[in-house]
Amino acid sequence: MFKELDPILHSQLRLAVISLLISVKEAEFTYLKEKTNATAGNLSVQIQKLKDAGYIDVSKQFKDNYPQTTCKITPKGVEAFELYVKALNEYINR
Amino acid sequence: MEEKPISQQESLLLIQQMIQTAKKEQKDDGKAWIVWGWMLFISSVLTIANLHFKWFSTYFFWNLFGIATILIFIYETINVFISKRIRVRTYTKDLFERLNAGFFISLMFIIVAINTGVPPTKGFALLISLYAFWILIYGSALNFKPSVVGAYITWVFGIAALFVKTFELVMVMHALGVLFGYIIPGHIAYKEFRKLHRKEKAEIV
Protein backbone atom coordinates (compact mmCIF):
# COMPACT_ATOMS: atom_id res chain seq x y z
CA MET A 1 0.00 0.00 0.00
CA PHE A 2 1.51 3.29 -1.09
CA LYS A 3 0.96 6.60 0.62
CA GLU A 4 -0.90 9.11 -1.47
CA LEU A 5 1.23 12.00 -2.65
CA ASP A 6 0.29 15.29 -1.04
CA PRO A 7 -1.80 17.09 -3.72
CA ILE A 8 -0.66 20.49 -2.43
CA LEU A 9 2.96 19.62 -3.14
CA HIS A 10 2.44 17.37 -6.15
CA SER A 11 2.35 20.26 -8.57
CA GLN A 12 5.32 21.61 -10.50
CA LEU A 13 5.41 25.20 -9.32
CA ARG A 14 4.38 24.63 -5.70
CA LEU A 15 6.96 21.84 -5.38
CA ALA A 16 9.65 24.09 -6.88
CA VAL A 17 8.82 26.85 -4.38
CA ILE A 18 8.88 24.48 -1.40
CA SER A 19 12.13 22.87 -2.60
CA LEU A 20 13.77 26.30 -2.78
CA LEU A 21 12.43 27.37 0.61
CA ILE A 22 13.54 24.16 2.33
CA SER A 23 17.16 25.06 1.51
CA VAL A 24 17.15 28.71 2.65
CA LYS A 25 15.96 30.65 5.68
CA GLU A 26 13.67 32.94 3.73
CA ALA A 27 13.37 34.22 0.17
CA GLU A 28 11.82 37.19 -1.51
CA PHE A 29 9.09 36.86 -4.12
CA THR A 30 11.39 38.18 -6.88
CA TYR A 31 13.97 35.51 -6.07
CA LEU A 32 11.38 32.73 -6.29
CA LYS A 33 10.05 34.19 -9.52
CA GLU A 34 13.52 34.29 -11.08
CA LYS A 35 14.51 30.80 -10.01
CA THR A 36 11.25 29.13 -11.02
CA ASN A 37 10.76 31.11 -14.25
CA ALA A 38 7.11 31.54 -13.33
CA THR A 39 4.90 34.50 -14.10
CA ALA A 40 4.16 36.83 -11.19
CA GLY A 41 0.43 36.11 -11.32
CA ASN A 42 0.80 32.35 -11.31
CA LEU A 43 3.42 32.42 -8.59
CA SER A 44 1.20 34.60 -6.40
CA VAL A 45 -1.67 32.11 -6.72
CA GLN A 46 0.52 29.12 -5.86
CA ILE A 47 2.14 30.92 -2.93
CA GLN A 48 -1.31 31.71 -1.60
CA LYS A 49 -2.24 27.99 -1.83
CA LEU A 50 0.87 27.00 0.08
CA LYS A 51 0.11 29.68 2.65
CA ASP A 52 -3.48 28.49 3.03
CA ALA A 53 -2.20 24.96 3.64
CA GLY A 54 0.04 26.35 6.39
CA TYR A 55 3.19 25.22 4.58
CA ILE A 56 4.74 28.67 4.27
CA ASP A 57 4.61 32.02 6.04
CA VAL A 58 4.28 35.09 3.87
CA SER A 59 5.18 38.53 5.14
CA LYS A 60 4.54 41.71 3.21
CA GLN A 61 6.21 45.01 3.94
CA PHE A 62 7.46 48.16 2.25
CA LYS A 63 11.18 48.73 1.95
CA ASP A 64 12.54 51.87 0.27
CA ASN A 65 9.05 52.53 -1.12
CA TYR A 66 8.92 49.11 -2.81
CA PRO A 67 6.60 46.31 -1.74
CA GLN A 68 8.53 43.33 -0.46
CA THR A 69 7.00 39.88 -0.09
CA THR A 70 9.07 37.37 1.82
CA CYS A 71 8.33 33.66 2.08
CA LYS A 72 9.51 31.23 4.70
CA ILE A 73 8.76 27.54 5.12
CA THR A 74 6.92 26.57 8.33
CA PRO A 75 7.55 23.46 10.49
CA LYS A 76 4.32 22.05 9.01
CA GLY A 77 5.74 22.68 5.53
CA VAL A 78 9.01 20.94 6.42
CA GLU A 79 7.09 17.93 7.71
CA ALA A 80 4.88 17.82 4.61
CA PHE A 81 7.93 18.03 2.36
CA GLU A 82 9.67 15.20 4.23
CA LEU A 83 6.58 13.00 3.98
CA TYR A 84 6.25 13.86 0.29
CA VAL A 85 9.86 12.85 -0.44
CA LYS A 86 9.38 9.63 1.56
CA ALA A 87 6.23 8.75 -0.37
CA LEU A 88 7.95 9.65 -3.64
CA ASN A 89 10.81 7.28 -2.85
CA GLU A 90 8.32 4.49 -2.18
CA TYR A 91 6.68 5.04 -5.57
CA ILE A 92 9.97 5.15 -7.42
CA ASN A 93 11.46 2.11 -5.68
CA ARG A 94 8.44 -0.16 -6.04
CA MET B 1 7.20 27.03 -15.02
CA GLU B 2 3.50 26.32 -14.88
CA GLU B 3 1.11 24.92 -12.32
CA LYS B 4 0.66 21.40 -13.60
CA PRO B 5 0.70 17.83 -12.27
CA ILE B 6 3.94 15.95 -12.73
CA SER B 7 5.21 12.38 -12.62
CA GLN B 8 7.10 11.00 -9.63
CA GLN B 9 10.38 11.03 -11.57
CA GLU B 10 9.84 14.63 -12.65
CA SER B 11 9.10 15.57 -9.03
CA LEU B 12 12.35 14.09 -7.81
CA LEU B 13 14.31 15.79 -10.58
CA LEU B 14 12.65 19.13 -9.81
CA ILE B 15 13.45 18.84 -6.10
CA GLN B 16 17.10 18.12 -6.93
CA GLN B 17 17.30 21.06 -9.36
CA MET B 18 15.78 23.54 -6.93
CA ILE B 19 17.93 22.40 -4.02
CA GLN B 20 21.02 22.75 -6.25
CA THR B 21 19.87 26.24 -7.23
CA ALA B 22 19.43 27.26 -3.60
CA LYS B 23 22.78 25.72 -2.67
CA LYS B 24 24.50 28.20 -5.00
CA GLU B 25 23.46 30.91 -2.53
CA GLN B 26 25.81 29.34 0.02
CA LYS B 27 28.83 29.79 -2.25
CA ASP B 28 31.38 32.45 -1.37
CA ASP B 29 33.28 34.25 -4.14
CA GLY B 30 36.38 34.49 -1.91
CA LYS B 31 36.93 38.20 -2.69
CA ALA B 32 36.78 39.26 0.96
CA TRP B 33 39.35 36.62 1.95
CA ILE B 34 41.63 37.78 -0.87
CA VAL B 35 41.45 41.48 0.07
CA TRP B 36 41.81 40.83 3.81
CA GLY B 37 44.55 38.24 3.23
CA TRP B 38 46.64 40.45 0.97
CA MET B 39 46.27 43.42 3.33
CA LEU B 40 47.60 41.33 6.23
CA PHE B 41 50.31 39.75 4.10
CA ILE B 42 51.58 43.07 2.71
CA SER B 43 51.56 44.63 6.19
CA SER B 44 53.63 41.71 7.53
CA VAL B 45 56.13 41.83 4.67
CA LEU B 46 56.48 45.62 4.85
CA THR B 47 56.99 45.36 8.62
CA ILE B 48 59.78 42.81 8.06
CA ALA B 49 61.39 45.17 5.52
CA ASN B 50 60.88 48.09 7.90
CA LEU B 51 62.56 46.20 10.75
CA HIS B 52 65.43 45.46 8.46
CA PHE B 53 65.89 48.88 6.84
CA LYS B 54 64.52 50.97 9.72
CA TRP B 55 62.44 53.34 7.58
CA PHE B 56 59.81 54.20 10.19
CA SER B 57 58.75 53.16 13.70
CA THR B 58 58.21 49.36 14.14
CA TYR B 59 54.39 49.40 13.92
CA PHE B 60 54.09 52.04 11.20
CA PHE B 61 52.61 49.66 8.61
CA TRP B 62 50.28 48.06 11.17
CA ASN B 63 48.97 51.52 12.03
CA LEU B 64 48.36 52.10 8.31
CA PHE B 65 46.65 48.71 8.14
CA GLY B 66 44.45 49.69 11.09
CA ILE B 67 43.38 52.94 9.37
CA ALA B 68 42.67 51.08 6.11
CA THR B 69 40.62 48.46 8.01
CA ILE B 70 38.55 51.14 9.76
CA LEU B 71 37.90 52.88 6.41
CA ILE B 72 36.84 49.60 4.76
CA PHE B 73 34.63 48.79 7.76
CA ILE B 74 32.90 52.20 7.48
CA TYR B 75 32.50 51.77 3.70
CA GLU B 76 31.03 48.28 4.10
CA THR B 77 28.65 49.42 6.87
CA ILE B 78 27.37 52.28 4.70
CA ASN B 79 27.07 49.90 1.77
CA VAL B 80 24.84 47.55 3.76
CA PHE B 81 22.39 50.38 4.39
CA ILE B 82 22.29 51.81 0.87
CA SER B 83 22.79 48.69 -1.23
CA LYS B 84 19.94 46.80 -2.84
CA ARG B 85 17.86 44.61 -0.59
CA ILE B 86 18.79 41.04 0.22
CA ARG B 87 16.57 38.73 -1.83
CA VAL B 88 17.39 35.52 -0.05
CA ARG B 89 18.65 34.75 3.42
CA THR B 90 20.35 31.48 4.26
CA TYR B 91 21.23 29.96 7.63
CA THR B 92 24.88 29.96 6.55
CA LYS B 93 24.86 33.71 5.81
CA ASP B 94 23.31 34.38 9.20
CA LEU B 95 25.96 32.26 10.86
CA PHE B 96 28.70 34.18 9.02
CA GLU B 97 27.31 37.54 10.13
CA ARG B 98 27.56 36.45 13.77
CA LEU B 99 30.92 34.78 13.20
CA ASN B 100 32.31 37.96 11.64
CA ALA B 101 31.00 40.05 14.53
CA GLY B 102 32.62 37.68 17.02
CA PHE B 103 35.84 37.69 15.02
CA PHE B 104 35.96 41.48 14.90
CA ILE B 105 35.35 41.79 18.67
CA SER B 106 38.06 39.21 19.44
CA LEU B 107 40.42 40.95 17.01
CA MET B 108 39.90 44.27 18.78
CA PHE B 109 40.33 42.52 22.14
CA ILE B 110 43.77 41.22 21.15
CA ILE B 111 44.81 44.54 19.59
CA VAL B 112 43.86 46.38 22.81
CA ALA B 113 45.74 43.72 24.79
CA ILE B 114 48.86 44.32 22.67
CA ASN B 115 48.54 48.05 23.30
CA THR B 116 48.14 47.58 27.05
CA GLY B 117 51.00 45.31 27.94
CA VAL B 118 50.77 41.95 26.15
CA PRO B 119 54.05 41.47 24.22
CA PRO B 120 53.44 41.96 20.48
CA THR B 121 55.23 38.68 19.71
CA LYS B 122 52.63 36.79 21.77
CA GLY B 123 49.79 39.05 20.64
CA PHE B 124 50.42 38.30 16.98
CA ALA B 125 50.59 34.56 17.73
CA LEU B 126 47.13 34.90 19.28
CA LEU B 127 45.94 36.78 16.19
CA ILE B 128 47.16 33.96 13.93
CA SER B 129 45.27 31.49 16.12
CA LEU B 130 42.13 33.64 15.86
CA TYR B 131 42.42 33.70 12.04
CA ALA B 132 42.72 29.90 12.03
CA PHE B 133 39.59 29.53 14.17
CA TRP B 134 37.59 31.82 11.86
CA ILE B 135 38.88 30.04 8.73
CA LEU B 136 38.03 26.60 10.18
CA ILE B 137 34.41 27.56 10.96
CA TYR B 138 33.99 29.31 7.61
CA GLY B 139 35.50 26.43 5.67
CA SER B 140 33.49 23.83 7.56
CA ALA B 141 30.19 25.66 7.09
CA LEU B 142 30.86 25.99 3.34
CA ASN B 143 32.27 22.47 3.16
CA PHE B 144 35.29 24.06 1.50
CA LYS B 145 38.31 21.81 2.00
CA PRO B 146 41.08 24.33 1.09
CA SER B 147 39.94 26.53 3.99
CA VAL B 148 39.74 23.64 6.45
CA VAL B 149 43.26 22.50 5.49
CA GLY B 150 44.41 26.16 5.46
CA ALA B 151 43.07 26.62 9.02
CA TYR B 152 45.21 23.79 10.39
CA ILE B 153 48.29 25.07 8.53
CA THR B 154 47.63 28.55 9.95
CA TRP B 155 47.52 27.07 13.46
CA VAL B 156 50.91 25.45 12.89
CA PHE B 157 52.36 28.89 12.09
CA GLY B 158 50.49 30.34 15.08
CA ILE B 159 52.06 27.81 17.43
CA ALA B 160 55.47 28.39 15.84
CA ALA B 161 55.00 32.14 16.35
CA LEU B 162 54.56 31.52 20.09
CA PHE B 163 58.07 30.11 20.34
CA VAL B 164 60.16 32.24 17.99
CA LYS B 165 62.35 34.86 19.62
CA THR B 166 62.21 37.92 17.39
CA PHE B 167 59.35 40.06 16.16
CA GLU B 168 60.74 39.76 12.64
CA LEU B 169 60.24 35.97 12.74
CA VAL B 170 56.75 36.41 14.19
CA MET B 171 55.97 38.55 11.14
CA VAL B 172 57.29 35.78 8.87
CA MET B 173 54.98 33.27 10.63
CA HIS B 174 52.12 35.76 10.36
CA ALA B 175 52.69 36.25 6.62
CA LEU B 176 52.88 32.49 6.01
CA GLY B 177 49.77 31.80 8.13
CA VAL B 178 47.82 34.41 6.18
CA LEU B 179 49.10 33.06 2.87
CA PHE B 180 47.90 29.52 3.60
CA GLY B 181 44.80 30.51 5.56
CA TYR B 182 43.33 33.35 3.52
CA ILE B 183 45.12 34.04 0.24
CA ILE B 184 45.44 30.57 -1.30
CA PRO B 185 41.93 29.34 -0.26
CA GLY B 186 40.53 32.75 -1.28
CA HIS B 187 41.94 32.48 -4.80
CA ILE B 188 40.73 28.86 -5.11
CA ALA B 189 37.24 29.92 -3.95
CA TYR B 190 37.23 32.81 -6.43
CA LYS B 191 38.27 30.52 -9.29
CA GLU B 192 35.58 27.97 -8.40
CA PHE B 193 32.96 30.69 -8.08
CA ARG B 194 33.81 32.10 -11.52
CA LYS B 195 33.70 28.61 -13.02
CA LEU B 196 30.27 28.00 -11.48
CA HIS B 197 29.06 31.38 -12.70
CA ARG B 198 30.25 30.70 -16.27
CA LYS B 199 28.59 27.25 -16.20
CA GLU B 200 25.35 28.81 -15.01
CA LYS B 201 25.50 31.42 -17.80
CA ALA B 202 26.16 28.72 -20.40
CA GLU B 203 23.14 26.76 -19.14
CA ILE B 204 20.90 29.81 -19.53
CA VAL B 205 22.14 30.43 -23.10
mmCIF file with all atom_site columns, C-alpha atoms in Angstrom, chain A residues 17-90:
data_model
loop_
_atom_site.group_PDB
_atom_site.id
_atom_site.type_symbol
_atom_site.label_atom_id
_atom_site.label_alt_id
_atom_site.label_comp_id
_atom_site.label_asym_id
_atom_site.label_entity_id
_atom_site.label_seq_id
_atom_site.pdbx_PDB_ins_code
_atom_site.Cartn_x
_atom_site.Cartn_y
_atom_site.Cartn_z
_atom_site.occupancy
_atom_site.B_iso_or_equiv
_atom_site.pdbx_formal_charge
_atom_site.auth_seq_id
_atom_site.auth_comp_id
_atom_site.auth_asym_id
_atom_site.auth_atom_id
_atom_site.pdbx_PDB_model_num
ATOM 1  C CA . VAL A 1 17 ? 8.823  26.849 -4.376  1.00 0.00 ? 17 VAL A CA 1
ATOM 2  C CA . ILE A 1 18 ? 8.883  24.480 -1.397  1.00 0.00 ? 18 ILE A CA 1
ATOM 3  C CA . SER A 1 19 ? 12.134 22.870 -2.597  1.00 0.00 ? 19 SER A CA 1
ATOM 4  C CA . LEU A 1 20 ? 13.774 26.300 -2.778  1.00 0.00 ? 20 LEU A CA 1
ATOM 5  C CA . LEU A 1 21 ? 12.434 27.371 0.608   1.00 0.00 ? 21 LEU A CA 1
ATOM 6  C CA . ILE A 1 22 ? 13.543 24.160 2.326   1.00 0.00 ? 22 ILE A CA 1
ATOM 7  C CA . SER A 1 23 ? 17.162 25.064 1.511   1.00 0.00 ? 23 SER A CA 1
ATOM 8  C CA . VAL A 1 24 ? 17.152 28.708 2.652   1.00 0.00 ? 24 VAL A CA 1
ATOM 9  C CA . LYS A 1 25 ? 15.963 30.647 5.684   1.00 0.00 ? 25 LYS A CA 1
ATOM 10 C CA . GLU A 1 26 ? 13.672 32.941 3.729   1.00 0.00 ? 26 GLU A CA 1
ATOM 11 C CA . ALA A 1 27 ? 13.367 34.216 0.167   1.00 0.00 ? 27 ALA A CA 1
ATOM 12 C CA . GLU A 1 28 ? 11.816 37.195 -1.508  1.00 0.00 ? 28 GLU A CA 1
ATOM 13 C CA . PHE A 1 29 ? 9.086  36.860 -4.119  1.00 0.00 ? 29 PHE A CA 1
ATOM 14 C CA . THR A 1 30 ? 11.386 38.179 -6.879  1.00 0.00 ? 30 THR A CA 1
ATOM 15 C CA . TYR A 1 31 ? 13.973 35.513 -6.069  1.00 0.00 ? 31 TYR A CA 1
ATOM 16 C CA . LEU A 1 32 ? 11.376 32.727 -6.289  1.00 0.00 ? 32 LEU A CA 1
ATOM 17 C CA . LYS A 1 33 ? 10.047 34.185 -9.523  1.00 0.00 ? 33 LYS A CA 1
ATOM 18 C CA . GLU A 1 34 ? 13.520 34.293 -11.076 1.00 0.00 ? 34 GLU A CA 1
ATOM 19 C CA . LYS A 1 35 ? 14.509 30.795 -10.010 1.00 0.00 ? 35 LYS A CA 1
ATOM 20 C CA . THR A 1 36 ? 11.245 29.126 -11.024 1.00 0.00 ? 36 THR A CA 1
ATOM 21 C CA . ASN A 1 37 ? 10.763 31.106 -14.254 1.00 0.00 ? 37 ASN A CA 1
ATOM 22 C CA . ALA A 1 38 ? 7.111  31.537 -13.329 1.00 0.00 ? 38 ALA A CA 1
ATOM 23 C CA . THR A 1 39 ? 4.897  34.496 -14.095 1.00 0.00 ? 39 THR A CA 1
ATOM 24 C CA . ALA A 1 40 ? 4.165  36.835 -11.186 1.00 0.00 ? 40 ALA A CA 1
ATOM 25 C CA . GLY A 1 41 ? 0.431  36.109 -11.317 1.00 0.00 ? 41 GLY A CA 1
ATOM 26 C CA . ASN A 1 42 ? 0.798  32.354 -11.314 1.00 0.00 ? 42 ASN A CA 1
ATOM 27 C CA . LEU A 1 43 ? 3.423  32.416 -8.593  1.00 0.00 ? 43 LEU A CA 1
ATOM 28 C CA . SER A 1 44 ? 1.195  34.600 -6.396  1.00 0.00 ? 44 SER A CA 1
ATOM 29 C CA . VAL A 1 45 ? -1.672 32.113 -6.720  1.00 0.00 ? 45 VAL A CA 1
ATOM 30 C CA . GLN A 1 46 ? 0.523  29.125 -5.862  1.00 0.00 ? 46 GLN A CA 1
ATOM 31 C CA . ILE A 1 47 ? 2.140  30.918 -2.931  1.00 0.00 ? 47 ILE A CA 1
ATOM 32 C CA . GLN A 1 48 ? -1.311 31.706 -1.596  1.00 0.00 ? 48 GLN A CA 1
ATOM 33 C CA . LYS A 1 49 ? -2.242 27.989 -1.834  1.00 0.00 ? 49 LYS A CA 1
ATOM 34 C CA . LEU A 1 50 ? 0.872  27.000 0.079   1.00 0.00 ? 50 LEU A CA 1
ATOM 35 C CA . LYS A 1 51 ? 0.113  29.678 2.650   1.00 0.00 ? 51 LYS A CA 1
ATOM 36 C CA . ASP A 1 52 ? -3.484 28.488 3.034   1.00 0.00 ? 52 ASP A CA 1
ATOM 37 C CA . ALA A 1 53 ? -2.202 24.961 3.636   1.00 0.00 ? 53 ALA A CA 1
ATOM 38 C CA . GLY A 1 54 ? 0.039  26.348 6.386   1.00 0.00 ? 54 GLY A CA 1
ATOM 39 C CA . TYR A 1 55 ? 3.190  25.221 4.580   1.00 0.00 ? 55 TYR A CA 1
ATOM 40 C CA . ILE A 1 56 ? 4.737  28.675 4.268   1.00 0.00 ? 56 ILE A CA 1
ATOM 41 C CA . ASP A 1 57 ? 4.606  32.017 6.040   1.00 0.00 ? 57 ASP A CA 1
ATOM 42 C CA . VAL A 1 58 ? 4.275  35.094 3.865   1.00 0.00 ? 58 VAL A CA 1
ATOM 43 C CA . SER A 1 59 ? 5.181  38.530 5.144   1.00 0.00 ? 59 SER A CA 1
ATOM 44 C CA . LYS A 1 60 ? 4.543  41.714 3.213   1.00 0.00 ? 60 LYS A CA 1
ATOM 45 C CA . GLN A 1 61 ? 6.212  45.014 3.944   1.00 0.00 ? 61 GLN A CA 1
ATOM 46 C CA . PHE A 1 62 ? 7.457  48.162 2.247   1.00 0.00 ? 62 PHE A CA 1
ATOM 47 C CA . LYS A 1 63 ? 11.182 48.731 1.946   1.00 0.00 ? 63 LYS A CA 1
ATOM 48 C CA . ASP A 1 64 ? 12.544 51.866 0.267   1.00 0.00 ? 64 ASP A CA 1
ATOM 49 C CA . ASN A 1 65 ? 9.045  52.533 -1.123  1.00 0.00 ? 65 ASN A CA 1
ATOM 50 C CA . TYR A 1 66 ? 8.918  49.112 -2.815  1.00 0.00 ? 66 TYR A CA 1
ATOM 51 C CA . PRO A 1 67 ? 6.603  46.306 -1.740  1.00 0.00 ? 67 PRO A CA 1
ATOM 52 C CA . GLN A 1 68 ? 8.528  43.332 -0.465  1.00 0.00 ? 68 GLN A CA 1
ATOM 53 C CA . THR A 1 69 ? 7.003  39.881 -0.088  1.00 0.00 ? 69 THR A CA 1
ATOM 54 C CA . THR A 1 70 ? 9.073  37.367 1.817   1.00 0.00 ? 70 THR A CA 1
ATOM 55 C CA . CYS A 1 71 ? 8.327  33.659 2.080   1.00 0.00 ? 71 CYS A CA 1
ATOM 56 C CA . LYS A 1 72 ? 9.512  31.232 4.703   1.00 0.00 ? 72 LYS A CA 1
ATOM 57 C CA . ILE A 1 73 ? 8.760  27.538 5.120   1.00 0.00 ? 73 ILE A CA 1
ATOM 58 C CA . THR A 1 74 ? 6.917  26.573 8.332   1.00 0.00 ? 74 THR A CA 1
ATOM 59 C CA . PRO A 1 75 ? 7.553  23.463 10.486  1.00 0.00 ? 75 PRO A CA 1
ATOM 60 C CA . LYS A 1 76 ? 4.317  22.049 9.014   1.00 0.00 ? 76 LYS A CA 1
ATOM 61 C CA . GLY A 1 77 ? 5.737  22.681 5.528   1.00 0.00 ? 77 GLY A CA 1
ATOM 62 C CA . VAL A 1 78 ? 9.013  20.943 6.417   1.00 0.00 ? 78 VAL A CA 1
ATOM 63 C CA . GLU A 1 79 ? 7.089  17.935 7.711   1.00 0.00 ? 79 GLU A CA 1
ATOM 64 C CA . ALA A 1 80 ? 4.878  17.819 4.614   1.00 0.00 ? 80 ALA A CA 1
ATOM 65 C CA . PHE A 1 81 ? 7.933  18.031 2.364   1.00 0.00 ? 81 PHE A CA 1
ATOM 66 C CA . GLU A 1 82 ? 9.673  15.201 4.225   1.00 0.00 ? 82 GLU A CA 1
ATOM 67 C CA . LEU A 1 83 ? 6.577  13.004 3.976   1.00 0.00 ? 83 LEU A CA 1
ATOM 68 C CA . TYR A 1 84 ? 6.247  13.861 0.292   1.00 0.00 ? 84 TYR A CA 1
ATOM 69 C CA . VAL A 1 85 ? 9.860  12.847 -0.441  1.00 0.00 ? 85 VAL A CA 1
ATOM 70 C CA . LYS A 1 86 ? 9.380  9.627  1.555   1.00 0.00 ? 86 LYS A CA 1
ATOM 71 C CA . ALA A 1 87 ? 6.228  8.748  -0.374  1.00 0.00 ? 87 ALA A CA 1
ATOM 72 C CA . LEU A 1 88 ? 7.952  9.647  -3.635  1.00 0.00 ? 88 LEU A CA 1
ATOM 73 C CA . ASN A 1 89 ? 10.809 7.275  -2.849  1.00 0.00 ? 89 ASN A CA 1
ATOM 74 C CA . GLU A 1 90 ? 8.322  4.491  -2.176  1.00 0.00 ? 90 GLU A CA 1
#
